[in-house]
Amino acid sequence: MHCRDNCGACCIAPSISSLKKPAGVRCEYLNEQYRCTIFNQPNRPQACSGFQAEALFCGNNRVEAIQILTHLESETT
Ligand code: SF4
Ligand code: SF4
């Protein structure tokens, strides 16, 4: 699937250790349009560049994506 516009769930729900970003906290690099402001820059974490939009994780809409990713986060910590 293609990453949807105005989502950003994967930049909010999971923790990202290299950014010291806790789960459920909006990434400091996510802008108001839910786009990554360091998308093509070398300081974008590998965890981010390795994450691809997939229905399994992204659900059918933003709310589902937050729910799924929050659940996965709690299962893996
Ligand atoms: S959760 Fe999925 S659809 Fe939403 S921004 Fe991330 S990759 Fe894109
Ligand atoms: S660095 Fe970019 S892709 Fe990674 S969580 Fe932050 S906003 Fe999202």
CSV table of N, CA, C and O and ligand atoms in Angstrom, one decimal:
chain,number,residue,atom,x,y,z
A,1,MET,N,0.8,-1.2,0.0
A,1,MET,CA,0.0,0.0,0.0
A,1,MET,C,0.9,1.2,0.0
A,1,MET,O,2.1,1.2,0.4
A,2,HIS,N,0.3,2.4,-0.4
A,2,HIS,CA,1.0,3.6,-0.3
A,2,HIS,C,0.7,4.3,1.0
A,2,HIS,O,-0.4,4.2,1.5
A,3,CYS,N,1.7,4.9,1.5
A,3,CYS,CA,1.6,5.7,2.7
A,3,CYS,C,0.5,6.8,2.5
A,3,CYS,O,0.5,7.5,1.5
A,4,ARG,N,-0.5,6.9,3.4
A,4,ARG,CA,-1.6,7.8,3.2
A,4,ARG,C,-1.2,9.2,3.7
A,4,ARG,O,-0.3,9.4,4.5
A,5,ASP,N,-1.8,10.2,3.1
A,5,ASP,CA,-1.6,11.6,3.5
A,5,ASP,C,-2.2,11.8,4.9
A,5,ASP,O,-3.2,11.2,5.3
A,6,ASN,N,-1.7,12.8,5.6
A,6,ASN,CA,-2.3,13.2,6.9
A,6,ASN,C,-2.4,12.1,7.9
A,6,ASN,O,-3.5,12.0,8.5
A,7,CYS,N,-1.4,11.3,8.0
A,7,CYS,CA,-1.5,10.1,8.9
A,7,CYS,C,-0.5,10.4,10.0
A,7,CYS,O,-0.8,10.9,11.1
A,8,GLY,N,0.7,10.0,9.7
A,8,GLY,CA,1.8,10.1,10.7
A,8,GLY,C,1.7,9.2,11.9
A,8,GLY,O,2.4,9.4,12.9
A,9,ALA,N,0.8,8.2,11.9
A,9,ALA,CA,0.7,7.3,13.0
A,9,ALA,C,2.0,6.7,13.4
A,9,ALA,O,2.3,6.5,14.6
A,10,CYS,N,2.8,6.3,12.4
A,10,CYS,CA,4.0,5.6,12.7
A,10,CYS,C,5.1,6.5,13.2
A,10,CYS,O,6.2,6.1,13.6
A,11,CYS,N,4.8,7.8,13.2
A,11,CYS,CA,5.7,8.8,13.8
A,11,CYS,C,5.3,9.3,15.2
A,11,CYS,O,5.9,10.2,15.8
A,12,ILE,N,4.2,8.7,15.7
A,12,ILE,CA,3.6,9.0,17.0
A,12,ILE,C,3.5,7.8,17.9
A,12,ILE,O,4.0,7.8,19.0
A,13,ALA,N,2.9,6.7,17.4
A,13,ALA,CA,2.6,5.6,18.3
A,13,ALA,C,3.8,4.8,18.8
A,13,ALA,O,3.9,4.5,20.0
A,14,PRO,N,4.8,4.5,17.9
A,14,PRO,CA,5.9,3.7,18.4
A,14,PRO,C,6.9,4.5,19.1
A,14,PRO,O,7.1,5.7,18.9
A,15,SER,N,7.7,3.8,20.0
A,15,SER,CA,8.9,4.5,20.5
A,15,SER,C,10.0,4.3,19.5
A,15,SER,O,10.0,3.4,18.7
A,16,ILE,N,10.9,5.3,19.4
A,16,ILE,CA,12.0,5.3,18.5
A,16,ILE,C,13.3,5.6,19.4
A,16,ILE,O,13.5,6.8,19.7
A,17,SER,N,14.0,4.6,19.7
A,17,SER,CA,15.1,4.8,20.7
A,17,SER,C,16.2,5.7,20.2
A,17,SER,O,16.7,6.5,21.0
A,18,SER,N,16.5,5.7,18.9
A,18,SER,CA,17.6,6.6,18.4
A,18,SER,C,17.2,8.0,18.5
A,18,SER,O,18.1,8.9,18.5
A,19,LEU,N,15.9,8.3,18.6
A,19,LEU,CA,15.5,9.7,18.8
A,19,LEU,C,15.1,10.0,20.2
A,19,LEU,O,14.6,11.1,20.5
A,20,LYS,N,15.2,8.9,21.0
A,20,LYS,CA,14.7,9.0,22.4
A,20,LYS,C,13.3,9.5,22.5
A,20,LYS,O,12.9,10.2,23.3
A,21,LYS,N,12.5,8.9,21.5
A,21,LYS,CA,11.1,9.3,21.4
A,21,LYS,C,10.3,8.2,22.1
A,21,LYS,O,10.3,7.0,21.7
A,22,PRO,N,9.6,8.6,23.2
A,22,PRO,CA,8.7,7.6,23.8
A,22,PRO,C,7.5,7.2,22.9
A,22,PRO,O,7.1,8.0,22.1
A,23,ALA,N,6.9,6.1,23.2
A,23,ALA,CA,5.7,5.7,22.5
A,23,ALA,C,4.6,6.7,22.8
A,23,ALA,O,4.5,7.2,23.9
A,24,GLY,N,3.8,7.0,21.8
A,24,GLY,CA,2.7,7.9,21.9
A,24,GLY,C,3.0,9.3,21.9
A,24,GLY,O,2.1,10.2,22.0
A,25,VAL,N,4.2,9.7,21.7
A,25,VAL,CA,4.7,11.1,21.6
A,25,VAL,C,5.0,11.4,20.2
A,25,VAL,O,5.7,10.7,19.5
A,26,ARG,N,4.5,12.5,19.8
A,26,ARG,CA,4.8,13.0,18.4
A,26,ARG,C,6.3,13.2,18.2
A,26,ARG,O,6.9,13.9,19.0
A,27,CYS,N,6.8,12.7,17.1
A,27,CYS,CA,8.2,12.9,16.8
A,27,CYS,C,8.4,14.4,16.5
A,27,CYS,O,7.6,15.1,15.9
A,28,GLU,N,9.6,14.9,17.0
A,28,GLU,CA,9.9,16.3,16.9
A,28,GLU,C,10.1,16.7,15.4
A,28,GLU,O,10.0,17.9,15.1
A,29,TYR,N,10.3,15.7,14.5
A,29,TYR,CA,10.5,16.0,13.1
A,29,TYR,C,9.2,15.9,12.3
A,29,TYR,O,9.3,16.1,11.0
A,30,LEU,N,8.1,15.7,12.9
A,30,LEU,CA,6.8,15.5,12.2
A,30,LEU,C,6.2,16.9,12.1
A,30,LEU,O,6.0,17.6,13.1
A,31,ASN,N,5.9,17.4,10.9
A,31,ASN,CA,5.3,18.7,10.8
A,31,ASN,C,3.8,18.7,10.9
A,31,ASN,O,3.2,17.6,11.1
A,32,GLU,N,3.2,19.9,10.8
A,32,GLU,CA,1.8,20.0,11.0
A,32,GLU,C,1.0,19.2,9.9
A,32,GLU,O,-0.2,18.9,10.1
A,33,GLN,N,1.6,19.0,8.7
A,33,GLN,CA,0.9,18.2,7.7
A,33,GLN,C,1.2,16.7,7.8
A,33,GLN,O,1.0,16.0,6.9
A,34,TYR,N,1.7,16.3,8.9
A,34,TYR,CA,2.1,14.9,9.2
A,34,TYR,C,3.2,14.4,8.2
A,34,TYR,O,3.1,13.3,7.8
A,35,ARG,N,4.1,15.3,7.9
A,35,ARG,CA,5.2,14.9,7.0
A,35,ARG,C,6.5,15.0,7.8
A,35,ARG,O,6.7,15.9,8.6
A,36,CYS,N,7.4,14.1,7.4
A,36,CYS,CA,8.7,14.1,8.0
A,36,CYS,C,9.6,15.2,7.5
A,36,CYS,O,9.7,15.3,6.2
A,37,THR,N,10.1,16.0,8.3
A,37,THR,CA,10.9,17.2,7.8
A,37,THR,C,12.4,16.8,7.6
A,37,THR,O,13.1,17.6,7.2
A,38,ILE,N,12.7,15.6,7.9
A,38,ILE,CA,14.1,15.1,7.6
A,38,ILE,C,14.1,13.9,6.7
A,38,ILE,O,15.0,13.1,6.8
A,39,PHE,N,13.1,13.8,5.9
A,39,PHE,CA,12.9,12.6,5.2
A,39,PHE,C,14.1,12.1,4.4
A,39,PHE,O,14.4,10.9,4.4
A,40,ASN,N,14.7,13.0,3.7
A,40,ASN,CA,15.9,12.6,2.8
A,40,ASN,C,17.2,13.0,3.5
A,40,ASN,O,18.2,13.0,2.8
A,41,GLN,N,17.2,13.2,4.7
A,41,GLN,CA,18.5,13.6,5.4
A,41,GLN,C,19.1,12.4,6.2
A,41,GLN,O,18.4,11.4,6.6
A,42,PRO,N,20.4,12.4,6.3
A,42,PRO,CA,21.1,11.3,6.9
A,42,PRO,C,20.8,11.1,8.4
A,42,PRO,O,21.0,9.9,8.9
A,43,ASN,N,20.3,12.1,9.0
A,43,ASN,CA,19.9,11.9,10.4
A,43,ASN,C,18.5,11.2,10.6
A,43,ASN,O,18.1,11.0,11.8
A,44,ARG,N,17.9,10.9,9.5
A,44,ARG,CA,16.6,10.2,9.7
A,44,ARG,C,16.9,8.7,10.1
A,44,ARG,O,17.7,8.0,9.5
A,45,PRO,N,16.3,8.3,11.2
A,45,PRO,CA,16.7,7.0,11.8
A,45,PRO,C,16.4,5.8,10.8
A,45,PRO,O,15.5,5.9,10.0
A,46,GLN,N,17.3,4.8,10.9
A,46,GLN,CA,17.1,3.6,10.1
A,46,GLN,C,15.7,3.0,10.4
A,46,GLN,O,15.1,2.4,9.5
A,47,ALA,N,15.3,3.1,11.6
A,47,ALA,CA,14.0,2.5,12.0
A,47,ALA,C,12.9,3.1,11.1
A,47,ALA,O,11.9,2.5,10.8
A,48,CYS,N,13.1,4.4,10.8
A,48,CYS,CA,12.0,5.1,10.0
A,48,CYS,C,12.2,4.7,8.5
A,48,CYS,O,11.2,4.4,7.9
A,49,SER,N,13.4,4.7,8.0
A,49,SER,CA,13.6,4.4,6.6
A,49,SER,C,13.2,3.0,6.3
A,49,SER,O,12.8,2.6,5.2
A,50,GLY,N,13.4,2.1,7.3
A,50,GLY,CA,13.1,0.7,7.1
A,50,GLY,C,11.6,0.4,7.2
A,50,GLY,O,11.2,-0.7,6.9
A,51,PHE,N,10.8,1.3,7.6
A,51,PHE,CA,9.4,1.1,7.8
A,51,PHE,C,8.6,1.4,6.6
A,51,PHE,O,8.7,2.5,6.1
A,52,GLN,N,7.9,0.4,6.0
A,52,GLN,CA,7.1,0.6,4.8
A,52,GLN,C,5.6,0.5,5.2
A,52,GLN,O,5.2,-0.3,6.0
A,53,ALA,N,4.8,1.3,4.5
A,53,ALA,CA,3.4,1.2,4.7
A,53,ALA,C,2.9,-0.2,4.3
A,53,ALA,O,3.1,-0.7,3.2
A,54,GLU,N,2.2,-0.8,5.3
A,54,GLU,CA,1.6,-2.1,5.0
A,54,GLU,C,0.2,-2.1,5.7
A,54,GLU,O,0.1,-1.6,6.9
A,55,ALA,N,-0.8,-2.7,5.1
A,55,ALA,CA,-2.1,-2.7,5.7
A,55,ALA,C,-2.1,-3.3,7.1
A,55,ALA,O,-2.9,-2.9,7.9
A,56,LEU,N,-1.2,-4.3,7.3
A,56,LEU,CA,-1.2,-5.0,8.6
A,56,LEU,C,-0.9,-4.0,9.7
A,56,LEU,O,-1.3,-4.1,10.8
A,57,PHE,N,-0.1,-3.0,9.4
A,57,PHE,CA,0.3,-2.0,10.4
A,57,PHE,C,-0.5,-0.7,10.3
A,57,PHE,O,-0.8,-0.1,11.3
A,58,CYS,N,-0.8,-0.4,9.1
A,58,CYS,CA,-1.4,1.0,8.8
A,58,CYS,C,-2.9,1.0,8.9
A,58,CYS,O,-3.5,2.0,8.9
A,59,GLY,N,-3.5,-0.2,8.9
A,59,GLY,CA,-5.0,-0.3,9.0
A,59,GLY,C,-5.7,0.4,7.8
A,59,GLY,O,-5.1,0.6,6.8
A,60,ASN,N,-6.9,0.7,8.0
A,60,ASN,CA,-7.7,1.4,7.0
A,60,ASN,C,-7.7,2.9,7.1
A,60,ASN,O,-8.3,3.6,6.2
A,61,ASN,N,-7.3,3.4,8.2
A,61,ASN,CA,-7.3,4.8,8.4
A,61,ASN,C,-6.3,5.2,9.5
A,61,ASN,O,-5.8,4.3,10.2
A,62,ARG,N,-6.2,6.4,9.8
A,62,ARG,CA,-5.2,6.9,10.8
A,62,ARG,C,-5.5,6.4,12.2
A,62,ARG,O,-4.6,6.0,12.9
A,63,VAL,N,-6.8,6.4,12.6
A,63,VAL,CA,-7.2,5.9,13.9
A,63,VAL,C,-6.8,4.5,14.1
A,63,VAL,O,-6.2,4.1,15.1
A,64,GLU,N,-7.1,3.7,13.1
A,64,GLU,CA,-6.7,2.2,13.1
A,64,GLU,C,-5.2,2.1,13.2
A,64,GLU,O,-4.8,1.2,14.0
A,65,ALA,N,-4.5,2.9,12.5
A,65,ALA,CA,-3.0,2.8,12.5
A,65,ALA,C,-2.5,3.0,13.9
A,65,ALA,O,-1.6,2.3,14.4
A,66,ILE,N,-3.0,4.1,14.5
A,66,ILE,CA,-2.6,4.4,15.9
A,66,ILE,C,-2.9,3.2,16.8
A,66,ILE,O,-2.1,2.8,17.6
A,67,GLN,N,-4.1,2.7,16.7
A,67,GLN,CA,-4.5,1.6,17.5
A,67,GLN,C,-3.6,0.4,17.3
A,67,GLN,O,-3.1,-0.3,18.3
A,68,ILE,N,-3.3,0.0,16.1
A,68,ILE,CA,-2.5,-1.2,15.8
A,68,ILE,C,-1.1,-1.0,16.2
A,68,ILE,O,-0.5,-1.8,16.9
A,69,LEU,N,-0.5,0.2,15.9
A,69,LEU,CA,0.9,0.4,16.3
A,69,LEU,C,1.1,0.6,17.8
A,69,LEU,O,2.1,0.2,18.3
A,70,THR,N,0.1,1.1,18.5
A,70,THR,CA,0.1,1.2,19.9
A,70,THR,C,0.1,-0.2,20.5
A,70,THR,O,0.8,-0.5,21.5
A,71,HIS,N,-0.8,-1.0,20.0
A,71,HIS,CA,-0.9,-2.4,20.5
A,71,HIS,C,0.4,-3.2,20.2
A,71,HIS,O,0.9,-3.8,21.1
A,72,LEU,N,1.0,-3.0,19.0
A,72,LEU,CA,2.3,-3.7,18.7
A,72,LEU,C,3.4,-3.2,19.7
A,72,LEU,O,4.2,-4.0,20.1
A,73,GLU,N,3.4,-1.9,19.9
A,73,GLU,CA,4.4,-1.4,20.8
A,73,GLU,C,4.3,-2.0,22.2
A,73,GLU,O,5.3,-2.4,22.8
A,74,SER,N,3.1,-2.1,22.7
A,74,SER,CA,2.9,-2.7,24.1
A,74,SER,C,3.3,-4.2,24.1
A,74,SER,O,3.7,-4.7,25.1
A,75,GLU,N,3.1,-4.9,22.9
A,75,GLU,CA,3.4,-6.3,22.8
A,75,GLU,C,4.9,-6.5,22.8
A,75,GLU,O,5.4,-7.6,23.1
A,76,THR,N,5.7,-5.5,22.3
A,76,THR,CA,7.1,-5.7,22.1
A,76,THR,C,8.0,-5.0,23.1
A,76,THR,O,9.2,-5.0,23.0
A,77,THR,N,7.4,-4.5,24.2
A,77,THR,CA,8.2,-3.8,25.2
A,77,THR,C,8.1,-4.7,26.5
A,77,THR,O,7.2,-5.4,26.7
B,1,SF4,S1,1.1,4.6,9.7
B,1,SF4,FE1,1.3,3.9,7.6
B,1,SF4,S2,0.0,5.2,6.4
B,1,SF4,FE2,0.3,6.2,8.3
B,1,SF4,S3,2.1,7.5,7.9
B,1,SF4,FE3,2.9,5.6,8.7
B,1,SF4,S4,3.4,4.4,6.9
B,1,SF4,FE4,2.0,6.0,6.3
B,2,SF4,S1,12.2,11.1,11.9
B,2,SF4,FE1,10.6,11.4,10.4
B,2,SF4,S2,9.9,9.4,9.7
B,2,SF4,FE2,11.0,9.2,11.7
B,2,SF4,S3,9.4,9.3,13.3
B,2,SF4,FE3,10.3,11.3,13.0
B,2,SF4,S4,8.9,12.3,11.5
B,2,SF4,FE4,8.6,10.1,11.4
